[in-house]
Amino acid sequence: LNAYGLGAESAGQISDQLFQVVKDGKVTFEQLAENISKFAPTAHAAGLSMEEMNAAIATAVKVEKPERAMTALRAALFTTAEQGKHLLDVAREMQGMNLEEIIAAGFSKRSAQGIVLLANNFELLQTELDNMAVATGEMGRAFDVMATDDTQNLKTAMSDLKDVGIELGDSVMP
């Protein structure tokens, strides 16, 4: 919330999207909490909407470990922003290109890794963008499932969600 300058009134919507990231990506809330602060402030500064950021994360963590995915996406954001471009536009333009071709187009190895995560999975990214747009109620659905499965799992998930909020807040505080 802090990385995007959003207030408490947006917490439900953001929680729904974060539940969607965990549901769609290969990431736990703990991994998301540990790594999102590497990406969120930069994503906001580079002009990604919250939905775009979460869709990029969900896409990238399906094919790469969360820590590496966030680091690569962050590098890609810096490079594309320096060029005055939007990360998702660059990913769209570079669909089907391999790492060497993206590097040859003028991107560093680290930023090319982030671009290739999105460019080579662009249809998945589009699906994730759609999922983020309709993520309303994901937190409630997850709550219902966990409540019927195991109360402890629910407590753990809510604690992890709180940790994500703390990490987001800490990442932008001086």
PDB file of C-alpha atoms in Angstrom:
ATOM      1  CA  LEU A   1       0.000   0.000   0.000  1.00  0.00           C
ATOM      2  CA  ASN A   2       2.755   2.435   0.922  1.00  0.00           C
ATOM      3  CA  ALA A   3       4.758   1.744  -2.244  1.00  0.00           C
ATOM      4  CA  TYR A   4       1.762   2.904  -4.275  1.00  0.00           C
ATOM      5  CA  GLY A   5       0.661   5.631  -1.863  1.00  0.00           C
ATOM      6  CA  LEU A   6      -2.632   3.869  -1.195  1.00  0.00           C
ATOM      7  CA  GLY A   7      -4.663   4.105   1.991  1.00  0.00           C
ATOM      8  CA  ALA A   8      -6.414   1.501   4.093  1.00  0.00           C
ATOM      9  CA  GLU A   9      -9.504   1.757   1.877  1.00  0.00           C
ATOM     10  CA  SER A  10      -7.541  -0.097  -0.825  1.00  0.00           C
ATOM     11  CA  ALA A  11      -6.390  -2.927   1.459  1.00  0.00           C
ATOM     12  CA  GLY A  12      -9.184  -5.306   0.454  1.00  0.00           C
ATOM     13  CA  GLN A  13      -8.567  -4.895  -3.264  1.00  0.00           C
ATOM     14  CA  ILE A  14      -4.813  -5.280  -2.853  1.00  0.00           C
ATOM     15  CA  SER A  15      -5.279  -8.314  -0.597  1.00  0.00           C
ATOM     16  CA  ASP A  16      -7.468  -9.906  -3.268  1.00  0.00           C
ATOM     17  CA  GLN A  17      -4.747  -9.351  -5.857  1.00  0.00           C
ATOM     18  CA  LEU A  18      -2.024 -10.743  -3.592  1.00  0.00           C
ATOM     19  CA  PHE A  19      -4.142 -13.838  -2.956  1.00  0.00           C
ATOM     20  CA  GLN A  20      -4.488 -14.112  -6.744  1.00  0.00           C
ATOM     21  CA  VAL A  21      -0.671 -13.903  -7.137  1.00  0.00           C
ATOM     22  CA  VAL A  22      -0.211 -16.748  -4.655  1.00  0.00           C
ATOM     23  CA  LYS A  23      -3.029 -18.759  -6.216  1.00  0.00           C
ATOM     24  CA  ASP A  24      -1.731 -18.352  -9.781  1.00  0.00           C
ATOM     25  CA  GLY A  25       2.011 -18.206  -9.203  1.00  0.00           C
ATOM     26  CA  LYS A  26       4.314 -20.753  -7.701  1.00  0.00           C
ATOM     27  CA  VAL A  27       4.903 -18.641  -4.612  1.00  0.00           C
ATOM     28  CA  THR A  28       3.873 -18.695  -0.965  1.00  0.00           C
ATOM     29  CA  PHE A  29       2.861 -15.643   1.034  1.00  0.00           C
ATOM     30  CA  GLU A  30       6.122 -15.966   2.942  1.00  0.00           C
ATOM     31  CA  GLN A  31       8.158 -15.853  -0.288  1.00  0.00           C
ATOM     32  CA  LEU A  32       6.057 -12.966  -1.586  1.00  0.00           C
ATOM     33  CA  ALA A  33       6.550 -11.041   1.660  1.00  0.00           C
ATOM     34  CA  GLU A  34      10.309 -11.603   1.546  1.00  0.00           C
ATOM     35  CA  ASN A  35      10.672 -10.413  -2.045  1.00  0.00           C
ATOM     36  CA  ILE A  36       7.962  -7.943  -3.034  1.00  0.00           C
ATOM     37  CA  SER A  37       9.804  -5.012  -1.483  1.00  0.00           C
ATOM     38  CA  LYS A  38      12.546  -5.540  -4.083  1.00  0.00           C
ATOM     39  CA  PHE A  39      10.054  -4.783  -6.829  1.00  0.00           C
ATOM     40  CA  ALA A  40       7.035  -2.761  -5.644  1.00  0.00           C
ATOM     41  CA  PRO A  41       8.584   0.710  -5.147  1.00  0.00           C
ATOM     42  CA  THR A  42      10.433   0.466  -8.466  1.00  0.00           C
ATOM     43  CA  ALA A  43       7.309  -0.813 -10.232  1.00  0.00           C
ATOM     44  CA  HIS A  44       5.306   2.150  -9.001  1.00  0.00           C
ATOM     45  CA  ALA A  45       8.051   4.636  -9.893  1.00  0.00           C
ATOM     46  CA  ALA A  46       8.314   3.111 -13.380  1.00  0.00           C
ATOM     47  CA  GLY A  47       4.592   3.574 -14.014  1.00  0.00           C
ATOM     48  CA  LEU A  48       3.271   0.037 -13.539  1.00  0.00           C
ATOM     49  CA  SER A  49      -0.199  -0.121 -12.076  1.00  0.00           C
ATOM     50  CA  MET A  50      -0.746  -2.381  -9.072  1.00  0.00           C
ATOM     51  CA  GLU A  51      -2.523  -4.854 -11.378  1.00  0.00           C
ATOM     52  CA  GLU A  52       0.383  -4.835 -13.839  1.00  0.00           C
ATOM     53  CA  MET A  53       2.902  -5.321 -11.054  1.00  0.00           C
ATOM     54  CA  ASN A  54       1.010  -8.246  -9.565  1.00  0.00           C
ATOM     55  CA  ALA A  55       0.456  -9.840 -12.982  1.00  0.00           C
ATOM     56  CA  ALA A  56       4.169  -9.532 -13.761  1.00  0.00           C
ATOM     57  CA  ILE A  57       5.042 -11.139 -10.430  1.00  0.00           C
ATOM     58  CA  ALA A  58       2.553 -14.002 -10.891  1.00  0.00           C
ATOM     59  CA  THR A  59       3.925 -14.634 -14.390  1.00  0.00           C
ATOM     60  CA  ALA A  60       7.587 -14.477 -13.435  1.00  0.00           C
ATOM     61  CA  VAL A  61       7.334 -16.705 -10.355  1.00  0.00           C
ATOM     62  CA  LYS A  62       5.744 -19.454 -12.424  1.00  0.00           C
ATOM     63  CA  VAL A  63       9.013 -19.904 -14.297  1.00  0.00           C
ATOM     64  CA  GLU A  64      11.648 -18.594 -11.872  1.00  0.00           C
ATOM     65  CA  LYS A  65      12.298 -18.656  -8.128  1.00  0.00           C
ATOM     66  CA  PRO A  66      10.694 -15.651  -6.403  1.00  0.00           C
ATOM     67  CA  GLU A  67      13.936 -13.959  -5.316  1.00  0.00           C
ATOM     68  CA  ARG A  68      15.515 -14.261  -8.751  1.00  0.00           C
ATOM     69  CA  ALA A  69      12.279 -13.262 -10.493  1.00  0.00           C
ATOM     70  CA  MET A  70      11.870 -10.070  -8.448  1.00  0.00           C
ATOM     71  CA  THR A  71      15.530  -9.118  -8.919  1.00  0.00           C
ATOM     72  CA  ALA A  72      15.334  -9.668 -12.683  1.00  0.00           C
ATOM     73  CA  LEU A  73      12.042  -7.766 -12.984  1.00  0.00           C
ATOM     74  CA  ARG A  74      13.475  -4.869 -10.985  1.00  0.00           C
ATOM     75  CA  ALA A  75      16.518  -4.663 -13.267  1.00  0.00           C
ATOM     76  CA  ALA A  76      14.243  -4.761 -16.313  1.00  0.00           C
ATOM     77  CA  LEU A  77      12.173  -1.923 -14.874  1.00  0.00           C
ATOM     78  CA  PHE A  78      15.235   0.260 -14.334  1.00  0.00           C
ATOM     79  CA  THR A  79      16.480  -0.288 -17.862  1.00  0.00           C
ATOM     80  CA  THR A  80      13.147   0.196 -19.603  1.00  0.00           C
ATOM     81  CA  ALA A  81      12.423   3.301 -17.527  1.00  0.00           C
ATOM     82  CA  GLU A  82      15.842   4.741 -18.416  1.00  0.00           C
ATOM     83  CA  GLN A  83      14.855   4.288 -22.059  1.00  0.00           C
ATOM     84  CA  GLY A  84      11.496   5.985 -21.445  1.00  0.00           C
ATOM     85  CA  LYS A  85       9.575   2.768 -22.109  1.00  0.00           C
ATOM     86  CA  HIS A  86       6.976   0.772 -20.214  1.00  0.00           C
ATOM     87  CA  LEU A  87       8.095  -2.732 -19.194  1.00  0.00           C
ATOM     88  CA  LEU A  88       4.996  -4.497 -20.519  1.00  0.00           C
ATOM     89  CA  ASP A  89       5.272  -2.703 -23.868  1.00  0.00           C
ATOM     90  CA  VAL A  90       8.872  -3.886 -24.181  1.00  0.00           C
ATOM     91  CA  ALA A  91       7.832  -7.435 -23.267  1.00  0.00           C
ATOM     92  CA  ARG A  92       5.115  -7.301 -25.946  1.00  0.00           C
ATOM     93  CA  GLU A  93       7.619  -6.074 -28.563  1.00  0.00           C
ATOM     94  CA  MET A  94      10.139  -8.783 -27.686  1.00  0.00           C
ATOM     95  CA  GLN A  95       7.809 -11.778 -27.651  1.00  0.00           C
ATOM     96  CA  GLY A  96       9.570 -14.877 -28.882  1.00  0.00           C
ATOM     97  CA  MET A  97      13.061 -13.395 -28.594  1.00  0.00           C
ATOM     98  CA  ASN A  98      15.655 -15.343 -26.659  1.00  0.00           C
ATOM     99  CA  LEU A  99      18.025 -13.957 -24.049  1.00  0.00           C
ATOM    100  CA  GLU A 100      20.854 -13.350 -26.497  1.00  0.00           C
ATOM    101  CA  GLU A 101      18.575 -11.425 -28.871  1.00  0.00           C
ATOM    102  CA  ILE A 102      17.298  -9.232 -26.036  1.00  0.00           C
ATOM    103  CA  ILE A 103      20.861  -8.525 -24.897  1.00  0.00           C
ATOM    104  CA  ALA A 104      21.783  -7.690 -28.504  1.00  0.00           C
ATOM    105  CA  ALA A 105      18.883  -5.194 -28.519  1.00  0.00           C
ATOM    106  CA  GLY A 106      20.769  -3.181 -25.897  1.00  0.00           C
ATOM    107  CA  PHE A 107      19.741  -4.628 -22.558  1.00  0.00           C
ATOM    108  CA  SER A 108      22.115  -5.790 -19.826  1.00  0.00           C
ATOM    109  CA  LYS A 109      22.141  -9.476 -18.967  1.00  0.00           C
ATOM    110  CA  ARG A 110      20.269  -8.910 -15.694  1.00  0.00           C
ATOM    111  CA  SER A 111      17.552  -6.721 -17.216  1.00  0.00           C
ATOM    112  CA  ALA A 112      17.260  -9.024 -20.228  1.00  0.00           C
ATOM    113  CA  GLN A 113      16.504 -11.862 -17.818  1.00  0.00           C
ATOM    114  CA  GLY A 114      13.501  -9.933 -16.494  1.00  0.00           C
ATOM    115  CA  ILE A 115      12.284  -9.050 -19.958  1.00  0.00           C
ATOM    116  CA  VAL A 116      12.606 -12.620 -21.192  1.00  0.00           C
ATOM    117  CA  LEU A 117      10.516 -13.857 -18.231  1.00  0.00           C
ATOM    118  CA  LEU A 118       7.623 -11.724 -19.450  1.00  0.00           C
ATOM    119  CA  ALA A 119       8.244 -11.704 -23.214  1.00  0.00           C
ATOM    120  CA  ASN A 120       8.476 -15.485 -23.509  1.00  0.00           C
ATOM    121  CA  ASN A 121       5.376 -15.905 -21.368  1.00  0.00           C
ATOM    122  CA  PHE A 122       3.353 -13.020 -22.775  1.00  0.00           C
ATOM    123  CA  GLU A 123       0.100 -14.979 -23.173  1.00  0.00           C
ATOM    124  CA  LEU A 124       0.390 -16.009 -19.533  1.00  0.00           C
ATOM    125  CA  LEU A 125       1.033 -12.361 -18.611  1.00  0.00           C
ATOM    126  CA  GLN A 126      -2.150 -11.371 -20.461  1.00  0.00           C
ATOM    127  CA  THR A 127      -4.070 -14.029 -18.543  1.00  0.00           C
ATOM    128  CA  GLU A 128      -2.638 -12.745 -15.267  1.00  0.00           C
ATOM    129  CA  LEU A 129      -3.622  -9.176 -16.165  1.00  0.00           C
ATOM    130  CA  ASP A 130      -7.167 -10.428 -16.733  1.00  0.00           C
ATOM    131  CA  ASN A 131      -7.068 -12.336 -13.445  1.00  0.00           C
ATOM    132  CA  MET A 132      -5.969  -9.247 -11.521  1.00  0.00           C
ATOM    133  CA  ALA A 133      -8.824  -7.247 -13.017  1.00  0.00           C
ATOM    134  CA  VAL A 134     -11.360  -9.731 -11.617  1.00  0.00           C
ATOM    135  CA  ALA A 135      -9.555 -10.750  -8.413  1.00  0.00           C
ATOM    136  CA  THR A 136     -12.356  -9.327  -6.267  1.00  0.00           C
ATOM    137  CA  GLY A 137     -13.229 -11.731  -3.492  1.00  0.00           C
ATOM    138  CA  GLU A 138     -10.082 -13.881  -3.704  1.00  0.00           C
ATOM    139  CA  MET A 139      -9.191 -13.164  -0.094  1.00  0.00           C
ATOM    140  CA  GLY A 140     -12.681 -14.194   1.014  1.00  0.00           C
ATOM    141  CA  ARG A 141     -12.599 -17.378  -1.066  1.00  0.00           C
ATOM    142  CA  ALA A 142      -9.194 -18.256   0.339  1.00  0.00           C
ATOM    143  CA  PHE A 143     -10.501 -17.536   3.832  1.00  0.00           C
ATOM    144  CA  ASP A 144     -13.452 -19.890   3.278  1.00  0.00           C
ATOM    145  CA  VAL A 145     -11.253 -22.690   1.960  1.00  0.00           C
ATOM    146  CA  MET A 146      -8.743 -22.375   4.759  1.00  0.00           C
ATOM    147  CA  ALA A 147     -11.425 -22.088   7.425  1.00  0.00           C
ATOM    148  CA  THR A 148     -12.902 -25.392   6.316  1.00  0.00           C
ATOM    149  CA  ASP A 149      -9.501 -27.055   6.009  1.00  0.00           C
ATOM    150  CA  ASP A 150      -7.597 -25.882   9.048  1.00  0.00           C
ATOM    151  CA  THR A 151      -7.882 -22.844  11.280  1.00  0.00           C
ATOM    152  CA  GLN A 152      -4.118 -22.776  11.785  1.00  0.00           C
ATOM    153  CA  ASN A 153      -3.558 -22.476   8.033  1.00  0.00           C
ATOM    154  CA  LEU A 154      -5.804 -19.421   8.042  1.00  0.00           C
ATOM    155  CA  LYS A 155      -3.879 -17.817  10.876  1.00  0.00           C
ATOM    156  CA  THR A 156      -0.632 -18.472   9.035  1.00  0.00           C
ATOM    157  CA  ALA A 157      -1.941 -17.001   5.775  1.00  0.00           C
ATOM    158  CA  MET A 158      -3.260 -13.875   7.480  1.00  0.00           C
ATOM    159  CA  SER A 159       0.047 -13.457   9.317  1.00  0.00           C
ATOM    160  CA  ASP A 160       1.886 -13.813   6.007  1.00  0.00           C
ATOM    161  CA  LEU A 161      -0.402 -11.228   4.410  1.00  0.00           C
ATOM    162  CA  LYS A 162       0.365  -8.857   7.280  1.00  0.00           C
ATOM    163  CA  ASP A 163       4.087  -9.474   6.658  1.00  0.00           C
ATOM    164  CA  VAL A 164       3.623  -8.525   2.981  1.00  0.00           C
ATOM    165  CA  GLY A 165       2.059  -5.250   4.081  1.00  0.00           C
ATOM    166  CA  ILE A 166       4.903  -4.609   6.522  1.00  0.00           C
ATOM    167  CA  GLU A 167       7.497  -5.358   3.823  1.00  0.00           C
ATOM    168  CA  LEU A 168       5.760  -3.004   1.391  1.00  0.00           C
ATOM    169  CA  GLY A 169       5.622  -0.292   4.036  1.00  0.00           C
ATOM    170  CA  ASP A 170       9.205  -0.777   5.165  1.00  0.00           C
ATOM    171  CA  SER A 171      10.479  -0.639   1.612  1.00  0.00           C
ATOM    172  CA  VAL A 172       9.334   2.930   1.110  1.00  0.00           C
ATOM    173  CA  MET A 173       9.913   4.357   4.565  1.00  0.00           C
ATOM    174  CA  PRO A 174      13.095   6.433   4.951  1.00  0.00           C
TER     175      PRO A 174
END
